[in-house]
PDB file of C-alpha atoms in Angstrom:
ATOM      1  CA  UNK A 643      95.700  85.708  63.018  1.00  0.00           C
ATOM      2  CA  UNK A 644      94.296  83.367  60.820  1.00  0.00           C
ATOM      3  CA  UNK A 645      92.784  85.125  57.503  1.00  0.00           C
ATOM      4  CA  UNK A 646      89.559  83.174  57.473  1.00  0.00           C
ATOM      5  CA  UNK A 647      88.983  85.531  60.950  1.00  0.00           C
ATOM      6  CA  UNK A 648      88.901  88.844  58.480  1.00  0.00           C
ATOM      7  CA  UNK A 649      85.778  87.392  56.435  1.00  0.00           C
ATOM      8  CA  UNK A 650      83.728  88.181  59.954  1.00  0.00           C
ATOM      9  CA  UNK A 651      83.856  91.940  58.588  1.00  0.00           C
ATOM     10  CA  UNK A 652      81.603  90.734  55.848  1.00  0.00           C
ATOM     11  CA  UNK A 653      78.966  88.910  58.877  1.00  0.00           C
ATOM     12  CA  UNK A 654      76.063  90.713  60.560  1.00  0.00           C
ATOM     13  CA  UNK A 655      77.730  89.304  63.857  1.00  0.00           C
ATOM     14  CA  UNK A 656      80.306  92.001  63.367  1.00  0.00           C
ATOM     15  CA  UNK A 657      78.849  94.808  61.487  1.00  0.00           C
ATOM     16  CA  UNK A 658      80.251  98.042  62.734  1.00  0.00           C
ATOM     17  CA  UNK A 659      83.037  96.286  64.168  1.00  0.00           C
ATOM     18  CA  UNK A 660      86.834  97.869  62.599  1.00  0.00           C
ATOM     19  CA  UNK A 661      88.963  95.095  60.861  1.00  0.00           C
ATOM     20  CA  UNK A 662      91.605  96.306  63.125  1.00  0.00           C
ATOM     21  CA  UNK A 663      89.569  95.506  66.076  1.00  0.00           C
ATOM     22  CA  UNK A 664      88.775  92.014  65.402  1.00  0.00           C
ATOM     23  CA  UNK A 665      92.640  91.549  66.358  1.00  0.00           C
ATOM     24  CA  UNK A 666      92.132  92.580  69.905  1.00  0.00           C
ATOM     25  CA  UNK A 667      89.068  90.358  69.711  1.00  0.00           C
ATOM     26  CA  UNK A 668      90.255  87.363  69.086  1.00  0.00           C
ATOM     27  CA  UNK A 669      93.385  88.364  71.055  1.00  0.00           C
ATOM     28  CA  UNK A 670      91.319  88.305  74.359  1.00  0.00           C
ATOM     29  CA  UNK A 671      88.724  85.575  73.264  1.00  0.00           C
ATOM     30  CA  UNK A 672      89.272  81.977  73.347  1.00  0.00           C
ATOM     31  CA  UNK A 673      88.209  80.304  69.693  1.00  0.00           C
ATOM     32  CA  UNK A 674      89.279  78.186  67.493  1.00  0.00           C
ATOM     33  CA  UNK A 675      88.611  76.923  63.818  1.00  0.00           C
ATOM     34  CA  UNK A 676      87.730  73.907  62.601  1.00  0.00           C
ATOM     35  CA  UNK A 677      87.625  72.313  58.873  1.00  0.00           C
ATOM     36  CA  UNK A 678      85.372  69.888  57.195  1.00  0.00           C
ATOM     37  CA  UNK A 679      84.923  68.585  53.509  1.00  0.00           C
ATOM     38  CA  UNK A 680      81.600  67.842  51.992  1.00  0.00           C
ATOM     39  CA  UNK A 681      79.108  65.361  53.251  1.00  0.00           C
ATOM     40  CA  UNK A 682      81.159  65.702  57.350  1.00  0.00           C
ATOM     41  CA  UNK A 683      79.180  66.293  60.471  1.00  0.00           C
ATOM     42  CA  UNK A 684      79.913  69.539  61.812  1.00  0.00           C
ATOM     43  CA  UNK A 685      77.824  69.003  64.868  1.00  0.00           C
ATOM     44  CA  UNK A 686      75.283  66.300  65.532  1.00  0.00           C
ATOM     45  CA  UNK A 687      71.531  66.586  67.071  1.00  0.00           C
ATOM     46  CA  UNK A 688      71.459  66.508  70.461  1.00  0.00           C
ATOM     47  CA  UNK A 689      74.840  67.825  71.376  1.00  0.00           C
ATOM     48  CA  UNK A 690      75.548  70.716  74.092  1.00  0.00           C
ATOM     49  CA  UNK A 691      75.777  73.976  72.391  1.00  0.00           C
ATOM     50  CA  UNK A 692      78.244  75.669  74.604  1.00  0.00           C
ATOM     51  CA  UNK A 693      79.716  77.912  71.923  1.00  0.00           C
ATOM     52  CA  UNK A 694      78.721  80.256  69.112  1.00  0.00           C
ATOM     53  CA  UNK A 695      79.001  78.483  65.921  1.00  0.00           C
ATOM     54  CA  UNK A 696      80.511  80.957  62.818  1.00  0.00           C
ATOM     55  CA  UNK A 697      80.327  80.331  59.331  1.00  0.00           C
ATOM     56  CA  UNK A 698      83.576  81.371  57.486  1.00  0.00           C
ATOM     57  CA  UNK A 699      83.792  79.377  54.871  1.00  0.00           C
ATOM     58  CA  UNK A 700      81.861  77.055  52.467  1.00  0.00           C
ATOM     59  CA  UNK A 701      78.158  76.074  52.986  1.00  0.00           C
ATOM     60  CA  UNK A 702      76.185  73.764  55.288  1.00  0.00           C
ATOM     61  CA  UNK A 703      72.754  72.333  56.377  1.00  0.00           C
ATOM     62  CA  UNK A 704      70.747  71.920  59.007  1.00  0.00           C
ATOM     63  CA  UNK A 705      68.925  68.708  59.041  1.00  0.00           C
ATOM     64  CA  UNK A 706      66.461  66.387  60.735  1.00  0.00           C
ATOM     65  CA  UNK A 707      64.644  63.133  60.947  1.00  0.00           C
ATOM     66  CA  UNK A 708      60.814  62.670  60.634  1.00  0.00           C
ATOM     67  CA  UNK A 709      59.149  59.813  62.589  1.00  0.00           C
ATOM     68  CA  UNK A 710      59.324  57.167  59.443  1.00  0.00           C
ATOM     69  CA  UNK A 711      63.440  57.994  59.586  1.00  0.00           C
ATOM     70  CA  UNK A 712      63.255  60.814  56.474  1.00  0.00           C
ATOM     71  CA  UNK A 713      65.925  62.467  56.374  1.00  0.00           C
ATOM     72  CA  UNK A 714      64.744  66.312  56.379  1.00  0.00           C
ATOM     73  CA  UNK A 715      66.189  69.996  55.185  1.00  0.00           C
ATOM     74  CA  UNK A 716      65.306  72.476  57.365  1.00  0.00           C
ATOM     75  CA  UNK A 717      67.614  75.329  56.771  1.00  0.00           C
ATOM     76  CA  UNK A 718      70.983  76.237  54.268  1.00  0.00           C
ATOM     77  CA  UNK A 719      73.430  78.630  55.279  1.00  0.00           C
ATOM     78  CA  UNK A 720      76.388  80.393  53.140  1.00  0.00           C
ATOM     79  CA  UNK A 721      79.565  81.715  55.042  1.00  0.00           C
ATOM     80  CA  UNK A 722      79.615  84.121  55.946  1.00  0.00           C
ATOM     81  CA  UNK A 723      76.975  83.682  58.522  1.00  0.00           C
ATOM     82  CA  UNK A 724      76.100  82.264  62.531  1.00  0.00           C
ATOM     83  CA  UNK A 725      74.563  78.617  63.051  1.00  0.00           C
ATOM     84  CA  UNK A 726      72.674  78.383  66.139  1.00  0.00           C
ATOM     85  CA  UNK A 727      72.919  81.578  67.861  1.00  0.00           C
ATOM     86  CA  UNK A 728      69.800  81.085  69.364  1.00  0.00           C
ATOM     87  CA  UNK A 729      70.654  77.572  71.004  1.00  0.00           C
ATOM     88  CA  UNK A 730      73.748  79.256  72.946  1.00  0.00           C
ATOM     89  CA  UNK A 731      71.418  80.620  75.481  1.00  0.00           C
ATOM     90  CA  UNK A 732      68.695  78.710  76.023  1.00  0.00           C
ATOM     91  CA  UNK A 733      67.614  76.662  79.487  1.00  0.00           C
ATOM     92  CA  UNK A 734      68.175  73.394  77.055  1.00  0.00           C
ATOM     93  CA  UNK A 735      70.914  74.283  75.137  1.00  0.00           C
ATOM     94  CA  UNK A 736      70.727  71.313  72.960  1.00  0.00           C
ATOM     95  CA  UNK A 737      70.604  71.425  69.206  1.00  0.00           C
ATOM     96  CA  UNK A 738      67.848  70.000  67.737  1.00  0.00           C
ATOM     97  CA  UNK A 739      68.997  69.509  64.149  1.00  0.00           C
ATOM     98  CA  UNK A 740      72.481  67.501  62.471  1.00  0.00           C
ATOM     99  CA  UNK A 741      74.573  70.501  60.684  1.00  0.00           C
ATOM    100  CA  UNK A 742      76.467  68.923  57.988  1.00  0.00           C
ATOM    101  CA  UNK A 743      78.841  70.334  55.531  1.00  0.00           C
ATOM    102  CA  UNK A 744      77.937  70.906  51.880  1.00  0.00           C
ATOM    103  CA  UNK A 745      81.399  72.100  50.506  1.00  0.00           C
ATOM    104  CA  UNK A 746      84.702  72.745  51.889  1.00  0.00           C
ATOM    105  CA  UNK A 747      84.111  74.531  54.861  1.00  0.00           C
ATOM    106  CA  UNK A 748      85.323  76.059  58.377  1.00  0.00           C
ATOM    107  CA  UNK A 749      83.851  77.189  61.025  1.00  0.00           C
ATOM    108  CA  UNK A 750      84.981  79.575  64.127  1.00  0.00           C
ATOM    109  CA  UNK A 751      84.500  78.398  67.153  1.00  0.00           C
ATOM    110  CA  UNK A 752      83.433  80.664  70.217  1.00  0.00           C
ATOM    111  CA  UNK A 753      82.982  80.373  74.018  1.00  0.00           C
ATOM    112  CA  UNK A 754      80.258  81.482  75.830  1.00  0.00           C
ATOM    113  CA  UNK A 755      82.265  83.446  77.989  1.00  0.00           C
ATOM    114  CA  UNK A 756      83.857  85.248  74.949  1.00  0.00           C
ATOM    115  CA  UNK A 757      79.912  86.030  73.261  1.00  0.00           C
ATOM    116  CA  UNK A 758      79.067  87.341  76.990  1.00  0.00           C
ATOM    117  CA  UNK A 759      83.041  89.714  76.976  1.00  0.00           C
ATOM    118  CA  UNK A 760      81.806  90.736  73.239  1.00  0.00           C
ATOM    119  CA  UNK A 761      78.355  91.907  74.325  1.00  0.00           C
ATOM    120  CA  UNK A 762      79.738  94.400  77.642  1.00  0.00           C
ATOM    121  CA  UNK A 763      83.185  95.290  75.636  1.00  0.00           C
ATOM    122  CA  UNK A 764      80.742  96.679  72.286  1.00  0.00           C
ATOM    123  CA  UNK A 765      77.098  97.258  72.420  1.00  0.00           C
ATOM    124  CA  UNK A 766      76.690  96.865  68.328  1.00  0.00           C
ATOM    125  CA  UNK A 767      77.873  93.457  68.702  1.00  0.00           C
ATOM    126  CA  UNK A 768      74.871  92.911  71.370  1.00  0.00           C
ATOM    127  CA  UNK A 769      72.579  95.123  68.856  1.00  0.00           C
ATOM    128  CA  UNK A 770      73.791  92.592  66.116  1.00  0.00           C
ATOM    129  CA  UNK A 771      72.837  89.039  68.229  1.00  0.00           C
ATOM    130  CA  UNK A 772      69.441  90.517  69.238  1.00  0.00           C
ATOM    131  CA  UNK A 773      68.829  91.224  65.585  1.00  0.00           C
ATOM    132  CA  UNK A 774      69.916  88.229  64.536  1.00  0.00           C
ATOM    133  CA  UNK A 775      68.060  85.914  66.682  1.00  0.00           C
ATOM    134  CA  UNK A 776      65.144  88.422  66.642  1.00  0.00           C
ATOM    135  CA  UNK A 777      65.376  87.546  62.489  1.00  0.00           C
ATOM    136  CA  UNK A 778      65.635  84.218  63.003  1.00  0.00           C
ATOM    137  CA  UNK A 779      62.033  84.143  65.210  1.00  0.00           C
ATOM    138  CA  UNK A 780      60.679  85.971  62.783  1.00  0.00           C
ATOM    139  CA  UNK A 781      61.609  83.581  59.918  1.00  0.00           C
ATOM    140  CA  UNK A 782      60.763  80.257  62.093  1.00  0.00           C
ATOM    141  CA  UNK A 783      57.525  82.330  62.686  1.00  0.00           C
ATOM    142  CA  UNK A 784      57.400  82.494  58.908  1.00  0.00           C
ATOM    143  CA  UNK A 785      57.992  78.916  58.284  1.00  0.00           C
ATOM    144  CA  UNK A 786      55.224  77.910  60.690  1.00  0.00           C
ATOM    145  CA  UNK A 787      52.518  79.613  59.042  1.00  0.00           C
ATOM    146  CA  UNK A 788      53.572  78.312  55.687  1.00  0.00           C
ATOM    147  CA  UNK A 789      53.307  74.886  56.725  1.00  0.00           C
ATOM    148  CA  UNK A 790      49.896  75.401  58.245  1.00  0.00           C
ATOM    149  CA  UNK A 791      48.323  76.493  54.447  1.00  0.00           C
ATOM    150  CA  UNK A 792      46.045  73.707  53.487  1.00  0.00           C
ATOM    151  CA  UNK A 793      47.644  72.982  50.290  1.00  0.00           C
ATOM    152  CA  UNK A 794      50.866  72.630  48.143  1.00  0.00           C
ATOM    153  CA  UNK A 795      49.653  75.174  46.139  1.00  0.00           C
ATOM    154  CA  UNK A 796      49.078  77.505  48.827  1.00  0.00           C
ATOM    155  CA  UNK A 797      52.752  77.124  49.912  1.00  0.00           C
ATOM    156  CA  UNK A 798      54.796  77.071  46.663  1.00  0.00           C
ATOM    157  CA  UNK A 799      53.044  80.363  45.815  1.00  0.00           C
ATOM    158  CA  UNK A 800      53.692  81.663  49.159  1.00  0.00           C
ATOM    159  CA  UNK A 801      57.699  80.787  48.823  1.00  0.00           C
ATOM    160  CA  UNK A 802      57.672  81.804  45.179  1.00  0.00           C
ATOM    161  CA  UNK A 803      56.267  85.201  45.908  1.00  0.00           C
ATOM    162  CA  UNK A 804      59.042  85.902  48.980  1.00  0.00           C
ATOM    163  CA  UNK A 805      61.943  84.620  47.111  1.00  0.00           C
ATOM    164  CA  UNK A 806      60.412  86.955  44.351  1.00  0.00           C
ATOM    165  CA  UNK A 807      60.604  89.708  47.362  1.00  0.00           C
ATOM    166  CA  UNK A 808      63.715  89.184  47.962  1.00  0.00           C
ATOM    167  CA  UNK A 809      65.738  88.763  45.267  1.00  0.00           C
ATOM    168  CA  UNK A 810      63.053  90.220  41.990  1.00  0.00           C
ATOM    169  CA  UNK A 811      60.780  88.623  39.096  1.00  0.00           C
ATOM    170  CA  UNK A 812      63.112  86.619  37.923  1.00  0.00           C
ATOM    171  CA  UNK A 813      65.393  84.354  40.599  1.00  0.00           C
ATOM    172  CA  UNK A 814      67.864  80.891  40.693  1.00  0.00           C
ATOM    173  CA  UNK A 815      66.518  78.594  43.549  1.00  0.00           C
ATOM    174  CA  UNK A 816      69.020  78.184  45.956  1.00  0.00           C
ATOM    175  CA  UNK A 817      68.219  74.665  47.027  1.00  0.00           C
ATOM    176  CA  UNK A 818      67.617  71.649  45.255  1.00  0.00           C
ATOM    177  CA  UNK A 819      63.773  70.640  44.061  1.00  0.00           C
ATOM    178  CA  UNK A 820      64.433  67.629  47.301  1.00  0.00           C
ATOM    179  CA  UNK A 821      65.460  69.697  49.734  1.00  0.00           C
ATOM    180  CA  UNK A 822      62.552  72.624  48.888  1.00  0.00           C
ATOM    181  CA  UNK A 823      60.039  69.604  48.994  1.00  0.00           C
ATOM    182  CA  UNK A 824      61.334  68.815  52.553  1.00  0.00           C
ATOM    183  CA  UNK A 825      61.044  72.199  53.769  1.00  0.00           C
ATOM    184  CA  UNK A 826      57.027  72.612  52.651  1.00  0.00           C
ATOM    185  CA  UNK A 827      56.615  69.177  54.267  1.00  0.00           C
ATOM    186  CA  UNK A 828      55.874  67.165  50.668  1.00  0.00           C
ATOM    187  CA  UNK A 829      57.143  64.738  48.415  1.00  0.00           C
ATOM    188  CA  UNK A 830      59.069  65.888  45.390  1.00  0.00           C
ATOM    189  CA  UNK A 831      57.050  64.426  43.110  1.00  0.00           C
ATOM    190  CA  UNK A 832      54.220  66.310  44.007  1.00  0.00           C
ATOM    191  CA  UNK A 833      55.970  69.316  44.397  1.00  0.00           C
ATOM    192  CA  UNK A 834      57.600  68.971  40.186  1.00  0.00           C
ATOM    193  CA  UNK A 835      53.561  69.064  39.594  1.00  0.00           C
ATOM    194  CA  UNK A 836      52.700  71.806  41.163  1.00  0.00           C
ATOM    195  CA  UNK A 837      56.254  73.328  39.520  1.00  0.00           C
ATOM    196  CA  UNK A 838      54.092  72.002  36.076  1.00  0.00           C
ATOM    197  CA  UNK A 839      50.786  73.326  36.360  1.00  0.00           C
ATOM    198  CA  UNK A 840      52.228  76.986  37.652  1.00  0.00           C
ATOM    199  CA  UNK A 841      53.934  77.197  34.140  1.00  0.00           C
ATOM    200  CA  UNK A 842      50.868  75.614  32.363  1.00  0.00           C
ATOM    201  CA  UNK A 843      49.264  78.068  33.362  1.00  0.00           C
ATOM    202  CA  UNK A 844      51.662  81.004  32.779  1.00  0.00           C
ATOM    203  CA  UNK A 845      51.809  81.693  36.148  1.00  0.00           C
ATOM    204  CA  UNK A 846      55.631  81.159  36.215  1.00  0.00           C
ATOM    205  CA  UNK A 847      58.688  80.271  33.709  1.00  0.00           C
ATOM    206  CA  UNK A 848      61.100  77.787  34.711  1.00  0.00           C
ATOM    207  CA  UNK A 849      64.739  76.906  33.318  1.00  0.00           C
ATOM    208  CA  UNK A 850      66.145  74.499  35.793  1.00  0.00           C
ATOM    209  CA  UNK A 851      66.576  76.745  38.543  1.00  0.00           C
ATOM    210  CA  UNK A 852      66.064  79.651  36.984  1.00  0.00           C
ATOM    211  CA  UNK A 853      62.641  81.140  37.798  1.00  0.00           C
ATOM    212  CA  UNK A 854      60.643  84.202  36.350  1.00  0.00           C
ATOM    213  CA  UNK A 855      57.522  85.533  37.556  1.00  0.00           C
ATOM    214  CA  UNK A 856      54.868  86.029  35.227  1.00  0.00           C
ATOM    215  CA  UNK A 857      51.401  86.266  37.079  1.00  0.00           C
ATOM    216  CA  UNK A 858      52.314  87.874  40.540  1.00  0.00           C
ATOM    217  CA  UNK A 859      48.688  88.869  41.396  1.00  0.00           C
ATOM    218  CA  UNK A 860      47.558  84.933  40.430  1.00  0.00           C
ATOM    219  CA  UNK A 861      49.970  83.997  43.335  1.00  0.00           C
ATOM    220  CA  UNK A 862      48.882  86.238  45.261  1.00  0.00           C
ATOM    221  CA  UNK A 863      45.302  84.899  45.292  1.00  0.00           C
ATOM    222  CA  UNK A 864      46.761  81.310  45.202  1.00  0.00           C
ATOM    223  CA  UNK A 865      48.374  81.944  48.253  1.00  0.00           C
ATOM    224  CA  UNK A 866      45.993  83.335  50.514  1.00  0.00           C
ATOM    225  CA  UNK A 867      47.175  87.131  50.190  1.00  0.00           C
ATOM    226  CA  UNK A 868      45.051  90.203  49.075  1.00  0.00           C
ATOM    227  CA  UNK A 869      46.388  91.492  45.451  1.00  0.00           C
TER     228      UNK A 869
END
């Protein structure tokens, strides 16, 4: 078996699931592995998603283009993780979005047939999809009501305060400036003055990508949200 297959212990796919069992697994279930370097198209918009895309290795994104041709970041994923689980299913099972490779990177390759064996053969890995595509509404949900707040400000205190949530007062963003002005729907430039008047007025610190809370309940009423 090839030892990428062993990182799926450390993916929510496969949570619960004995190392020992993913041999049988991928005994019995047709897959295969693929390998891309940086800046590759791992699968293009449009294009039938008859299989369950896995993360294993490396990094990639999921990206778009706006009416004027813009190039656009929706999502970044680290291995170990899924891409498209939710696409597998559906009536048009088309993705809508490029998914191109960041850094060296494979992914595993699944049938349908083999999600559908996985989900009779062991209910947690049925309990882990509905979770995971259950998150994944949740989080487009999410995205949707950022991007109906009236202004920049409204959003970048929104994102600051759940990256803040996540990960504590004082964070590294995870994307570049570019791609975190694509995903609140604005240019960059407007987005490094926003950055500039948070820290003016001590609201946040920022290194680089380094960023430290300093004014939570400020946000708070920035965003929209009861302190």
């Amino acid at each position: 078996m090839n030892p990428l297959i062993f990182n799926l212990g450390r993916c929510t796919l496969f949570e619960g699931i004995k190392v020992g069992e993913l041999e049988r697994i991928f005994g019995s279930v047709k897959h295969r592995i693929s390998f891309f370097l940086p800046g590759e198209l791992v699968e293009e918009q449009n294009a039938i998603c008859d299989e369950m895309l896995v993360l294993l290795q490396g990094q990639t994104k999921a990206q778009m283009q706006d009416f004027s041709g813009k190039v656009i970041t929706i999502e970044t994923m680290e291995a170990p993780s899924i891409l498209a689980s939710g696409f597998l299913f559906a009536t048009e099972n088309h993705l809508p979005v490029d998914i191109v490779s960041t850094a060296k990177t494979a992914v595993l390759y699944i049938e349908r047939d083999g999600i559908l064996w996985l989900c009779r053969e062991y209910e947690v890995f049925l309990r882990n999809l509905l979770r995971d595509m259950g998150d994944r509404l949740t989080t487009l949900a999410e995205k949707v009501w950022m991007l109906s707040l009236n202004t920049l400000n409204q959003r970048l205190a929104n994102f600051l305060l759940r990256q803040s949530d996540d990960l504590g007062d004082e964070f590294e963003l995870k994307t570049t400036k570019e791609e975190l002005a694509d995903a609140l729907g604005v240019a960059r430039p407007s987005l490094s003055r926003v950055f500039s008047e948070f820290v003016a007025q001590g609201l946040i610190k920022q290194d680089g990508r380094q960023i430290r809370i300093l004014d939570r309940a400020a946000l708070k009423r920035i965003s929209g949200h009861t302190v």
